[in-house]
Coordinates of C-alpha atoms in Angstrom, one line a residue:
M1 CA 131.6 218.9 10.3
F2 CA 127.7 219.5 9.0
Q3 CA 126.4 216.2 8.0
P4 CA 122.7 215.3 6.0
H5 CA 119.6 215.1 8.5
Q6 CA 121.6 216.8 11.3
I7 CA 118.8 219.0 13.5
L8 CA 120.5 223.1 14.1
Q9 CA 119.0 224.7 16.2
E10 CA 116.3 221.8 17.2
R11 CA 114.8 223.1 14.4
Y12 CA 115.9 223.4 10.9
Q13 CA 116.8 219.4 9.4
L14 CA 119.4 219.7 6.7
Q15 CA 119.0 218.0 3.6
T16 CA 121.7 218.9 0.6
Q17 CA 124.4 220.7 0.6
L18 CA 124.2 223.1 -2.2
G19 CA 127.7 225.2 -1.4
R20 CA 130.9 225.1 -0.5
T21 CA 132.8 227.7 -0.2
G22 CA 136.6 227.1 1.5
A23 CA 135.7 225.7 5.2
G24 CA 134.2 228.8 6.4
R25 CA 130.5 228.9 4.4
Q26 CA 128.5 226.5 3.5
T27 CA 124.4 226.7 2.0
W28 CA 122.4 223.8 2.5
Q29 CA 118.8 223.3 1.6
A30 CA 117.5 222.0 4.5
I31 CA 113.1 221.2 6.3
D32 CA 112.1 223.4 9.2
L33 CA 110.4 221.2 11.1
E34 CA 108.4 223.6 13.0
T35 CA 105.9 224.6 9.2
E36 CA 107.8 222.4 7.2
E37 CA 108.3 224.1 5.0
A38 CA 112.5 224.0 2.7
V39 CA 114.0 226.7 3.9
I40 CA 118.0 227.6 2.9
L41 CA 120.5 227.8 5.3
K42 CA 123.8 230.0 4.7
L43 CA 126.2 229.4 6.9
L44 CA 129.7 231.3 7.9
A45 CA 132.5 229.6 10.3
F46 CA 134.6 232.7 13.6
N47 CA 137.9 231.0 12.3
P48 CA 141.3 232.8 12.3
Q49 CA 140.9 233.1 8.5
L50 CA 137.7 235.1 8.8
E51 CA 138.2 238.5 8.4
W52 CA 135.7 241.4 10.1
G53 CA 134.1 242.2 6.4
D54 CA 133.3 239.1 5.5
V55 CA 131.0 239.6 9.0
K56 CA 129.4 242.9 8.9
L57 CA 128.4 241.5 5.2
F58 CA 126.8 238.7 6.6
E59 CA 125.2 240.5 9.3
R60 CA 124.1 242.9 7.0
E61 CA 122.8 240.6 4.5
S62 CA 120.7 239.2 7.4
L63 CA 119.8 242.5 8.9
V64 CA 118.7 243.9 4.7
L65 CA 117.1 241.0 4.0
K66 CA 114.9 241.5 7.1
H67 CA 113.5 244.2 6.6
L68 CA 112.5 243.4 2.2
N69 CA 109.4 242.6 1.6
H70 CA 109.0 241.9 -2.5
P71 CA 107.8 238.7 -4.0
R72 CA 110.8 237.7 -6.2
I73 CA 112.9 238.5 -3.2
P74 CA 113.8 235.4 -0.4
Q75 CA 111.8 236.3 2.3
Y76 CA 114.2 236.2 5.8
R77 CA 113.5 233.5 8.0
N78 CA 116.3 233.4 11.2
Y79 CA 119.2 234.2 12.3
F80 CA 121.5 232.7 14.6
A81 CA 124.8 231.4 16.0
I82 CA 125.8 228.2 17.0
D83 CA 128.3 227.3 19.1
E84 CA 131.8 225.1 19.1
S85 CA 130.6 222.0 20.0
V86 CA 128.1 221.8 17.5
G87 CA 130.2 223.6 14.8
S88 CA 133.2 221.3 15.1
G89 CA 135.6 223.3 17.3
L90 CA 134.0 226.3 15.7
P91 CA 131.3 229.2 16.6
W92 CA 128.9 229.9 12.9
F93 CA 126.5 232.7 12.3
V94 CA 123.4 231.0 10.3
L95 CA 121.0 233.1 8.3
V96 CA 117.5 231.2 7.3
Q97 CA 115.6 232.4 4.2
E98 CA 113.1 231.0 1.3
Y99 CA 113.4 228.4 -0.7
I100 CA 113.7 229.0 -4.5
P101 CA 112.1 226.1 -6.4
G102 CA 114.2 226.3 -9.0
I103 CA 117.0 226.5 -11.8
S104 CA 119.7 229.1 -11.4
L105 CA 120.6 231.4 -15.1
E106 CA 124.4 230.1 -14.4
E107 CA 122.8 226.6 -14.9
L108 CA 121.6 226.9 -17.7
L109 CA 124.6 229.0 -19.6
D110 CA 126.3 225.8 -18.2
Q111 CA 123.8 224.1 -20.9
K112 CA 125.5 226.3 -23.2
R113 CA 122.0 227.7 -23.4
R114 CA 121.1 231.2 -24.6
L115 CA 118.4 233.4 -24.4
R116 CA 116.2 234.6 -27.3
E117 CA 115.4 238.7 -28.1
P118 CA 112.0 238.4 -26.1
Q119 CA 113.6 236.2 -23.1
A120 CA 115.7 238.8 -22.2
Y121 CA 113.0 241.4 -22.5
C122 CA 111.4 239.3 -19.8
L123 CA 113.8 239.0 -17.6
A124 CA 114.5 242.8 -18.0
E125 CA 111.7 244.2 -16.8
D126 CA 111.6 241.7 -14.3
L127 CA 114.9 242.6 -12.9
L128 CA 114.3 246.3 -13.5
E129 CA 111.1 246.6 -11.5
I130 CA 112.5 244.5 -8.6
L131 CA 116.0 247.4 -8.9
I132 CA 112.7 250.0 -8.9
Y133 CA 111.9 248.9 -5.5
L134 CA 114.9 248.2 -3.9
H135 CA 116.7 251.5 -5.0
E136 CA 113.4 253.1 -4.1
L137 CA 113.4 252.0 -0.6
S138 CA 115.2 254.7 2.3
P139 CA 117.8 254.6 3.0
P140 CA 117.9 252.8 -1.1
V141 CA 119.1 249.4 -1.3
F142 CA 122.5 248.0 -3.9
H143 CA 122.9 244.9 -4.4
R144 CA 126.0 244.6 -6.2
D145 CA 126.5 241.4 -7.2
I146 CA 123.7 240.5 -9.9
K147 CA 125.3 237.6 -12.4
P148 CA 123.7 234.7 -13.9
S149 CA 124.1 232.6 -10.4
N150 CA 122.0 234.9 -8.6
I151 CA 118.8 234.4 -10.4
I152 CA 116.6 232.1 -10.2
L153 CA 114.0 231.2 -13.0
G154 CA 111.4 229.6 -10.8
Q155 CA 109.5 226.7 -11.2
D156 CA 106.7 229.6 -12.1
Q157 CA 108.1 230.8 -14.8
Q158 CA 109.0 234.1 -12.3
F159 CA 112.5 235.3 -12.2
Y160 CA 114.1 235.7 -8.9
L161 CA 116.6 238.0 -7.5
V162 CA 119.0 236.2 -4.3
D163 CA 121.7 236.0 -2.6
F164 CA 122.2 239.6 -1.0
G165 CA 125.8 238.6 0.7
A166 CA 127.2 241.9 -0.8
V167 CA 124.2 243.7 -0.6
Q168 CA 124.6 247.5 0.3
D169 CA 122.7 250.3 1.6
R170 CA 123.8 253.7 1.1
A171 CA 122.7 255.6 4.5
K172 CA 125.8 253.0 5.6
A173 CA 127.5 253.5 3.0
E174 CA 127.9 257.5 3.6
G175 CA 130.5 258.2 4.8
A176 CA 132.5 254.7 5.4
S177 CA 135.2 253.1 4.1
F178 CA 134.0 250.7 1.3
T179 CA 134.6 246.7 1.0
V180 CA 134.7 245.8 -3.0
V181 CA 133.0 243.3 -3.7
G182 CA 131.1 242.0 -6.7
T183 CA 132.2 239.5 -9.2
S184 CA 134.7 240.5 -12.1
G185 CA 133.5 241.0 -15.5
Y186 CA 129.5 242.1 -14.3
A187 CA 130.5 244.2 -11.3
A188 CA 130.1 248.5 -12.5
P189 CA 134.1 250.1 -13.4
E190 CA 133.3 252.1 -10.1
Q191 CA 132.8 249.7 -8.3
L192 CA 136.7 248.7 -8.0
W193 CA 137.4 251.5 -5.8
G194 CA 134.7 250.9 -3.5
R195 CA 131.9 253.1 -5.2
A196 CA 128.3 251.4 -5.8
V197 CA 124.9 253.4 -6.7
A198 CA 121.7 252.1 -8.7
A199 CA 123.2 252.8 -11.9
S200 CA 126.1 249.3 -10.4
D201 CA 123.2 247.8 -10.4
L202 CA 122.5 248.7 -14.0
Y203 CA 125.7 247.8 -15.5
G204 CA 126.0 244.3 -13.7
L205 CA 122.1 243.5 -15.4
G206 CA 123.3 244.6 -18.2
T207 CA 126.2 242.4 -17.9
T208 CA 124.5 239.4 -17.2
L209 CA 121.8 239.9 -20.0
L210 CA 124.6 239.4 -22.8
H211 CA 126.4 236.6 -21.0
L212 CA 123.0 235.1 -21.1
L213 CA 122.2 236.8 -24.9
T214 CA 126.3 235.7 -26.8
G215 CA 126.9 232.9 -24.6
T216 CA 130.5 234.9 -23.6
P217 CA 131.7 235.5 -20.0
P218 CA 131.6 238.9 -20.3
A219 CA 135.0 239.4 -19.4
E220 CA 135.6 237.6 -22.1
L221 CA 133.8 239.8 -24.7
P222 CA 136.2 242.5 -27.1
Q223 CA 136.1 246.3 -26.0
Q224 CA 136.5 248.9 -27.7
N225 CA 137.0 251.9 -25.6
L226 CA 136.6 250.0 -22.7
R227 CA 132.6 249.3 -24.2
L228 CA 132.2 246.0 -24.8
Q229 CA 131.4 245.5 -28.3
F230 CA 128.2 242.2 -28.7
R231 CA 126.4 243.4 -31.4
D232 CA 127.8 240.9 -33.9
R233 CA 126.9 238.0 -31.1
A234 CA 123.1 238.1 -30.7
L235 CA 120.2 238.9 -32.9
L236 CA 119.4 241.7 -31.2
S237 CA 117.2 244.8 -33.2
P238 CA 118.5 247.8 -32.9
G239 CA 116.1 249.1 -30.2
F240 CA 117.6 246.7 -27.6
A241 CA 120.7 247.1 -28.7
D242 CA 121.7 250.1 -28.0
W243 CA 119.5 250.2 -24.5
L244 CA 122.2 247.8 -23.8
E245 CA 124.9 249.6 -24.7
Q246 CA 123.7 252.0 -22.6
L247 CA 123.0 250.1 -20.1
V248 CA 126.5 248.7 -20.1
D249 CA 128.2 252.2 -20.6
P250 CA 131.9 252.2 -18.7
S251 CA 130.9 256.3 -17.8
L252 CA 129.1 256.4 -14.8
E253 CA 127.8 259.8 -16.3
R254 CA 126.6 258.4 -19.9
R255 CA 124.4 255.2 -18.3
F256 CA 120.6 255.3 -17.3
T257 CA 121.2 257.1 -13.4
T258 CA 117.5 254.0 -11.7
A259 CA 116.0 251.7 -12.3
R260 CA 112.9 253.1 -13.0
E261 CA 114.5 256.0 -16.0
A262 CA 115.9 252.2 -18.1
R263 CA 112.4 251.1 -17.3
R264 CA 110.9 253.5 -19.7
A265 CA 113.8 253.9 -22.1
L266 CA 113.5 250.1 -22.6
Q267 CA 110.1 250.4 -23.7
A268 CA 110.2 253.5 -25.4
N269 CA 113.4 252.2 -27.6
L270 CA 111.6 249.5 -28.1
A271 CA 108.0 251.6 -29.7
R272 CA 109.3 252.6 -32.9
P273 CA 106.7 253.3 -35.5
T274 CA 108.1 251.7 -38.7
T275 CA 105.0 251.3 -40.6
P276 CA 101.2 252.8 -41.8
I277 CA 100.6 251.2 -38.4
A278 CA 99.7 251.8 -35.1
S279 CA 104.0 252.2 -33.1
V280 CA 104.0 248.8 -31.5
N281 CA 106.5 247.9 -28.3
Y282 CA 108.0 245.0 -30.4
G283 CA 110.0 244.0 -27.0
R284 CA 106.3 243.5 -25.5
L285 CA 104.4 242.1 -28.4
A286 CA 107.4 239.6 -28.6
V287 CA 106.4 238.1 -24.8
L288 CA 102.6 238.3 -25.5
S289 CA 103.8 235.6 -28.5
V290 CA 103.9 232.9 -25.6
A291 CA 102.4 235.1 -22.9
G292 CA 99.3 236.3 -24.8
L293 CA 96.8 236.5 -27.8
I294 CA 97.5 239.0 -30.5
V295 CA 93.6 239.0 -32.6
G296 CA 92.9 241.5 -34.9
G297 CA 95.8 243.6 -34.7
S298 CA 94.4 244.0 -30.9
L299 CA 96.4 243.0 -27.7
L300 CA 94.6 240.7 -24.8
L301 CA 97.2 239.8 -22.1
L302 CA 96.5 236.7 -20.3
P303 CA 98.8 234.5 -17.2
R304 CA 101.8 233.9 -18.6
L305 CA 102.5 230.3 -20.3
P306 CA 105.9 228.3 -19.8
F307 CA 107.9 230.6 -22.1
F308 CA 110.7 229.1 -20.8
D309 CA 110.3 224.9 -20.7
Q310 CA 112.6 224.9 -24.1
F311 CA 115.6 225.6 -21.3
V312 CA 114.7 223.9 -18.9
P313 CA 116.8 220.6 -18.7
G314 CA 114.8 216.8 -18.0
K315 CA 111.6 218.4 -19.5
P316 CA 110.1 215.9 -21.7
N317 CA 108.5 216.5 -25.1
R318 CA 104.8 217.3 -25.3
I319 CA 102.3 215.7 -26.9
D320 CA 100.8 218.6 -27.2
Q321 CA 103.3 221.0 -27.8
G322 CA 102.9 221.4 -31.9
Q323 CA 99.9 223.1 -31.2
E324 CA 101.7 225.4 -28.4
Y325 CA 105.1 225.9 -30.2
V326 CA 102.8 226.8 -33.7
G327 CA 100.3 229.2 -32.7
A328 CA 103.2 231.0 -30.4
M329 CA 105.0 231.2 -34.1
N330 CA 102.2 232.6 -35.7
R331 CA 101.6 235.1 -32.7
A332 CA 105.3 236.3 -32.8
Q333 CA 105.0 236.7 -36.7
Q334 CA 102.6 239.5 -35.5
A335 CA 104.7 240.6 -33.5
H336 CA 107.7 240.6 -36.5
F337 CA 105.8 242.6 -38.8
L338 CA 104.5 245.0 -36.7
E339 CA 107.7 245.9 -36.4
N340 CA 109.9 245.0 -39.2
D341 CA 106.9 246.0 -42.1
R342 CA 107.9 242.2 -43.2
F343 CA 107.2 238.1 -41.8
A344 CA 110.6 235.9 -40.4
D345 CA 111.4 233.7 -42.6
T346 CA 113.2 231.2 -40.7
L347 CA 112.6 230.5 -36.9
E348 CA 115.4 231.7 -36.0
R349 CA 114.8 235.2 -36.8
L350 CA 111.5 234.8 -35.3
G351 CA 113.5 234.6 -32.3
L352 CA 111.6 231.7 -30.3
G353 CA 113.9 229.4 -29.9
I354 CA 111.8 226.8 -31.0
P355 CA 114.6 224.6 -32.7
T356 CA 113.2 223.3 -36.3
Q357 CA 112.5 219.6 -34.7
T358 CA 112.0 217.7 -31.9
S359 CA 111.1 213.9 -30.5
H360 CA 108.0 214.4 -31.6
Y361 CA 106.9 217.1 -34.4
T362 CA 109.7 219.4 -37.4
Y363 CA 108.6 223.0 -37.0
S364 CA 109.2 225.3 -40.0
I365 CA 108.1 228.3 -41.5
K366 CA 106.9 229.4 -45.3
N367 CA 106.3 232.7 -46.7
L368 CA 103.9 233.7 -49.7
N369 CA 106.3 235.5 -52.0
L370 CA 103.9 238.0 -52.1
G371 CA 104.6 238.5 -48.6
N372 CA 101.2 239.1 -47.7
A373 CA 101.4 236.1 -45.8
T374 CA 102.5 233.4 -44.1
F375 CA 102.4 229.9 -42.3
Q376 CA 104.1 228.3 -39.4
Y377 CA 103.9 224.2 -39.8
G378 CA 104.2 221.8 -37.1
V379 CA 104.5 218.2 -38.5
A380 CA 104.3 215.6 -36.0
R381 CA 107.5 213.3 -36.7
R382 CA 105.1 210.1 -35.1
P383 CA 102.8 207.8 -35.6
G384 CA 99.2 208.5 -33.8
L385 CA 100.2 212.3 -33.3
K386 CA 98.5 215.4 -35.3
S387 CA 99.1 218.1 -37.4
Y388 CA 99.2 221.8 -37.1
V389 CA 99.7 224.7 -39.4
G390 CA 99.2 228.0 -38.6
A391 CA 98.5 231.6 -40.7
V392 CA 99.2 235.2 -40.5
F393 CA 97.5 237.2 -42.9
I394 CA 97.9 241.2 -44.2
I395 CA 94.4 242.9 -44.0
P396 CA 95.4 246.0 -46.5
P397 CA 94.2 249.4 -45.6
T398 CA 90.5 250.4 -46.0
F399 CA 88.9 253.7 -46.3
K400 CA 85.7 254.9 -45.1
P401 CA 83.7 257.3 -43.6
P402 CA 84.6 259.4 -40.1
A403 CA 82.7 258.0 -37.5
F404 CA 81.6 262.4 -36.7
S405 CA 81.9 263.9 -40.2
P406 CA 79.5 266.4 -40.0
P407 CA 77.4 266.7 -43.4
G408 CA 79.0 268.1 -47.1
T409 CA 82.4 268.0 -45.7
G410 CA 84.5 264.6 -47.9
R411 CA 86.3 263.4 -45.8
I412 CA 87.1 259.9 -45.4
E413 CA 89.2 257.8 -42.8
M414 CA 92.1 255.4 -43.7
T415 CA 91.7 251.8 -42.2
S416 CA 95.6 251.0 -40.5
A417 CA 96.5 247.8 -41.9
Q418 CA 95.8 244.4 -39.8
T419 CA 96.5 241.0 -39.2
R420 CA 95.1 237.9 -38.5
A421 CA 95.5 234.3 -37.6
I422 CA 94.8 231.4 -37.1
V423 CA 96.0 227.9 -36.5
C424 CA 94.5 225.2 -38.1
Q425 CA 94.9 220.4 -36.5
T426 CA 94.6 217.9 -38.9
T427 CA 91.3 216.2 -37.9
S428 CA 93.1 212.9 -37.4
P429 CA 97.3 211.2 -37.1
S430 CA 98.6 212.8 -40.3
Q431 CA 102.7 212.8 -40.6
L432 CA 102.1 215.3 -43.3
P433 CA 101.6 218.8 -44.2
P434 CA 98.7 220.0 -43.6
L435 CA 97.2 222.2 -46.5
P436 CA 97.6 226.0 -45.7
P437 CA 94.3 227.9 -45.0
M438 CA 93.6 230.4 -46.7
L439 CA 90.9 233.7 -46.5
N440 CA 87.4 234.2 -47.1
G441 CA 87.1 238.0 -47.3
Y442 CA 88.8 239.2 -44.6
E443 CA 89.0 236.2 -42.0
P444 CA 90.9 233.4 -42.1
V445 CA 89.3 229.3 -42.3
C446 CA 90.6 225.7 -43.1
V447 CA 90.8 223.2 -45.6
G448 CA 90.9 219.9 -45.7
N449 CA 90.4 217.7 -43.4
T450 CA 91.6 220.6 -40.7
V451 CA 90.2 222.5 -37.9
E452 CA 90.3 225.6 -36.7
L453 CA 91.2 225.1 -33.2
N454 CA 90.2 228.0 -30.1
F455 CA 93.3 229.7 -28.3

């Protein structure tokens, strides 16, 4: 049997065993001694219990990975066989692929973690982008086993789709006898009788999102006429819930046909105008609440910040956490107002997953009774730390002459309502709530012993 530090093919030194299924399948993290890079080795034993279909799937995974080139799919490195003298009396097939440092979404679920809608939207966008690539290859490639354990949240805060052991390309599927693959609860109904199409992967994405949003495995969700009932188990906007419902429709004919269509529908459903303010994409704005800036009603996209820090185990609270969280709360409030015409009154409704209390700070929201301003607090719980207050003000519509109005027409234009935001920090360490900012004309300003922070 294989052991840590054992070297295979005079090149790959085994480090840590990551998984094992019976005596015939093993997965190891290893070091490529030629490149000094970490890699993953998937091993399949050619033993009497092995079915020929398993060998074909293993070879197909190697062949398909070899021809894929996408930054969110682990790259193919090598494929070889080792003889009985090395494999404890059995020959083994070995697939070598890129190692993705990170944590699987199944591990997050095991820790009783759940995603909020903005995070689920971000995951959906990333996975749909990968599926568009796979499904639009010639011939198309279908993953057939999308589930939390096959999605890695990398250390770079990006999502990766891994484990192509059930992969099928349509050219080989047409006219062939099928092997039923997939995981119960996540696999689309048509996969149970051996059929897999692009919409099958979309179903797997949908059930994965439901598990991450509700904390309940899809096989355990209640059903009505084979439809999964999930709306009462997670706080979701109507547009996102509608989109999820179509994604996991048991009828293949009523489901989205392609990943590109699903992405288009996601963006359309989450861009419903609800106020005189311009139509907005709430899901993307919610992501921008931690990945960018909303300044004066305009969006400025920045590189993604560590959006999922609160889900990664063992990561300590940072001293500057209060500043980052209050800024994120501000931006999420702007997104919430654009979508709902009102501010969120609790952290839970804000949907960022920020707790009310950490080891360093206490977080809270206070809205003015008139509904025209909201204040986000991050109050220090330890001596030596500064406290923070963020504010979002509604700037009412104003009237102005049109930019190019013919003389004598007398027409005027009404500007859209906008929001203005500010984050203030106490000038010295304080464990008391700071004084809330105020409006000076149409511009927010910090008051008392606080100063404005620039993001």
